[in-house]
Amino acid sequence: MSAENGGAAFLVVYLIAAALIGLPAILAEFVVGRETKKNVVDAFRNLGGPAAALIGVLGLFTGFWLLSYYSVVGGWVIQYMTGSLTGAYFGGPEAYFGQISEGTGTILFHAIFMVVTIGIVAAGVEKGIEVGTKIMVPSIAILMIGMAAWAFTLDGAGAGYEYFLSPDFSVIAENYQSIIPDAVGQALFSLSLGMGAMVTYASYLDGDDNLLSDGISITVLNTFVGVLAGFVVFPLLFAQNIDPGDAGAGAVFVTLAQAFAELPAGRIIGFVFFLVLLIAALSSAISLLEVVVSYFVDNFDVSRPILTVGIGTVVFLLGVPSALSIDTFTMFDMIANNILLPLGVVLTILFVGWIYGGGAVAELRRGLGSTSGFGPVWLWHIRTVVFLAVLGTLALSIMTFMSA
C-alpha cells in the first residue's frame, strides 16, 4: 500500500496514525477487555447494557468479514511459497497471479489456510494460540531483519531507501482522499483495532499488568515489522528497475515475484519472503478467529474444537466468492479496511470516552504503578483527537466508496 501511495508520503501518515490514533485506541479496547474479563460482545454488554453490546456484535461481524477474504490471501501466499521453489511463476509472474488469484484452485488453498488456522485456535489459548504466537512473532522479526540486511547489498538500494524515507508532502496534499483513509485503515488493521481483537486479548491479562507498556510494545513491534518490510520491498523494486508506483495491490504477488524471478538466488529468496508473509498472515488470522470463537465458547455449552470447526467452516464459505472473483475480493477489502474498521473504532471511542469515562481511567491506572495524570490526558485525547481523526477518515472513506 505504501508503494501505491507515494512511498514515504504514505509512511508519514501511517506512522502518525499508529502513534496518535492506534496506541490510544488500543488502550481503549484494553480497558474494556481487562475490566470485564469477557469476550467482545459480553464485555461491552457488562459495561453499557444491550445497546453497547452492538459494538461487540459489529466486532464479531468485522472479524468474520475480514477473515473470509484474508484467508484467500493466505492461500495465495502458500501457492507463491511453492511457486518460488519450483520456479512456477518465473516465466510470467503476472500470468501466474491471474491463474492462482481466482477460480476453483484458489478455493483449495483458501481451505488449506483455514484448516491450519482452525487447528491452532481449536487447541485453545495456552496450547495453541500462545505457543503459536511465541514461535511466529520472533520468526517474523528475525527473517525480516535478515532479508532487510540482504536487500541493503543490492544495486539500487539507495534509490529505494530515498523513495521510502524522503516524503514528498505535495503527494499527500494532492491525494489526501485516498492516502489518509488507506494509511489510517492500514494502521487500524495492523494493530487489530475495530474488530474486538484487543478487547479479547486484554480479557486474558492480569489486573497488575501495565496496559500502557503492553500497548506501546504492540504498537512499536507492529510498526517496526511494517517499516522493515519497506526496507526489503523498495530496494528490491528499484534494484530491478520496477516502478513502485505501478505496483499497487500487486506489489507482492506480481511485481516482487517478477523481481525474484530475475535474481540469481531468486527461488530461495522468494521462498523466505513468502514464508514471512505466511507466518504474519497466520498470526493475524488466529487473532481474528479467536475473537469470534471466544464469544461462542463463553455463551454456548459446546466444546471449543467443535465450535472452532463450525465457525471456521462458515468463514471459509463466506470467503468462496472472494476466491472465485478478484473484483469481489477487492470489494470485501475496501469495505473492511475503509468502513468497518474505522466504524468499530469510532463506536468504541464514543463508548469508552463518554460512557465508560472515569471507569476507563481507573482501569488504565491499574498496573501503572502510580496515580499520574496520564489517564485524564489519554481520556481527553481519545474524546477529541482520536474520535475526530477516525470520524473524518470514515467520512472520506464513505465518500470515496460512493464515488467508486
XYZ file of N, CA and C in Angstrom, residues 2-3 7 42 47 76 85 92 94 96 120 129 132 148 155 158 177 207 213 264 277 297 304 336 345 356 360 404:
84
model
N 2.039 1.181 0.647
C 2.955 2.310 0.635
C 3.447 2.587 -0.771
N 3.682 1.524 -1.558
C 4.132 1.694 -2.936
C 3.096 2.426 -3.765
N 5.085 5.997 -1.392
C 6.199 5.608 -0.545
C 6.236 6.347 0.775
N -19.912 -9.625 25.264
C -20.282 -9.581 26.676
C -19.537 -8.484 27.430
N -20.571 -3.528 30.582
C -20.261 -2.146 30.944
C -21.328 -1.153 30.514
N -3.052 -17.630 -1.371
C -2.146 -17.128 -2.417
C -0.690 -17.264 -1.965
N 9.906 -22.193 -4.986
C 10.814 -23.343 -5.016
C 10.830 -24.027 -6.375
N 6.346 -15.991 -16.091
C 5.358 -14.930 -16.298
C 4.621 -14.633 -15.013
N 2.867 -12.123 -13.891
C 1.519 -11.564 -13.990
C 0.509 -12.631 -14.391
N 0.849 -15.803 -13.866
C 0.739 -16.744 -12.748
C -0.250 -16.233 -11.705
N -5.026 -24.376 15.089
C -4.338 -23.651 16.164
C -5.334 -23.089 17.171
N -2.782 -20.961 20.766
C -2.518 -19.572 20.403
C -1.214 -19.061 21.008
N 1.770 -20.834 19.393
C 1.921 -20.358 18.022
C 2.483 -18.956 17.958
N 16.133 -7.704 5.159
C 16.471 -6.285 5.035
C 17.978 -6.103 4.892
N 22.223 -3.458 -5.770
C 22.415 -2.234 -6.541
C 21.063 -1.540 -6.688
N 19.875 2.326 -2.607
C 19.826 3.722 -2.175
C 18.612 4.452 -2.708
N -7.451 12.270 -0.119
C -8.692 11.497 -0.035
C -8.449 9.995 -0.117
N -4.691 -8.310 36.431
C -5.044 -6.980 36.886
C -3.855 -6.072 37.123
N 2.410 -0.057 28.856
C 3.620 -0.675 28.301
C 3.267 -1.774 27.309
N 19.646 -14.058 -9.085
C 20.381 -15.333 -9.163
C 19.879 -16.380 -8.168
N 5.596 -13.793 4.998
C 4.214 -13.360 4.789
C 3.222 -14.381 5.334
N -17.752 -19.755 22.721
C -17.304 -20.624 23.809
C -17.903 -20.170 25.137
N -14.787 -26.151 22.582
C -14.043 -25.226 21.725
C -13.697 -25.840 20.369
N -13.990 -3.566 4.419
C -13.409 -3.881 5.725
C -12.473 -2.784 6.206
N -13.893 1.478 15.520
C -13.080 2.320 16.403
C -13.870 3.541 16.862
N -18.098 5.054 29.507
C -17.262 4.369 30.495
C -16.421 5.393 31.255
N -12.870 3.915 32.867
C -11.784 3.578 31.946
C -10.453 4.101 32.465
N -16.918 5.460 -6.216
C -16.193 4.435 -6.983
C -17.107 3.767 -8.006
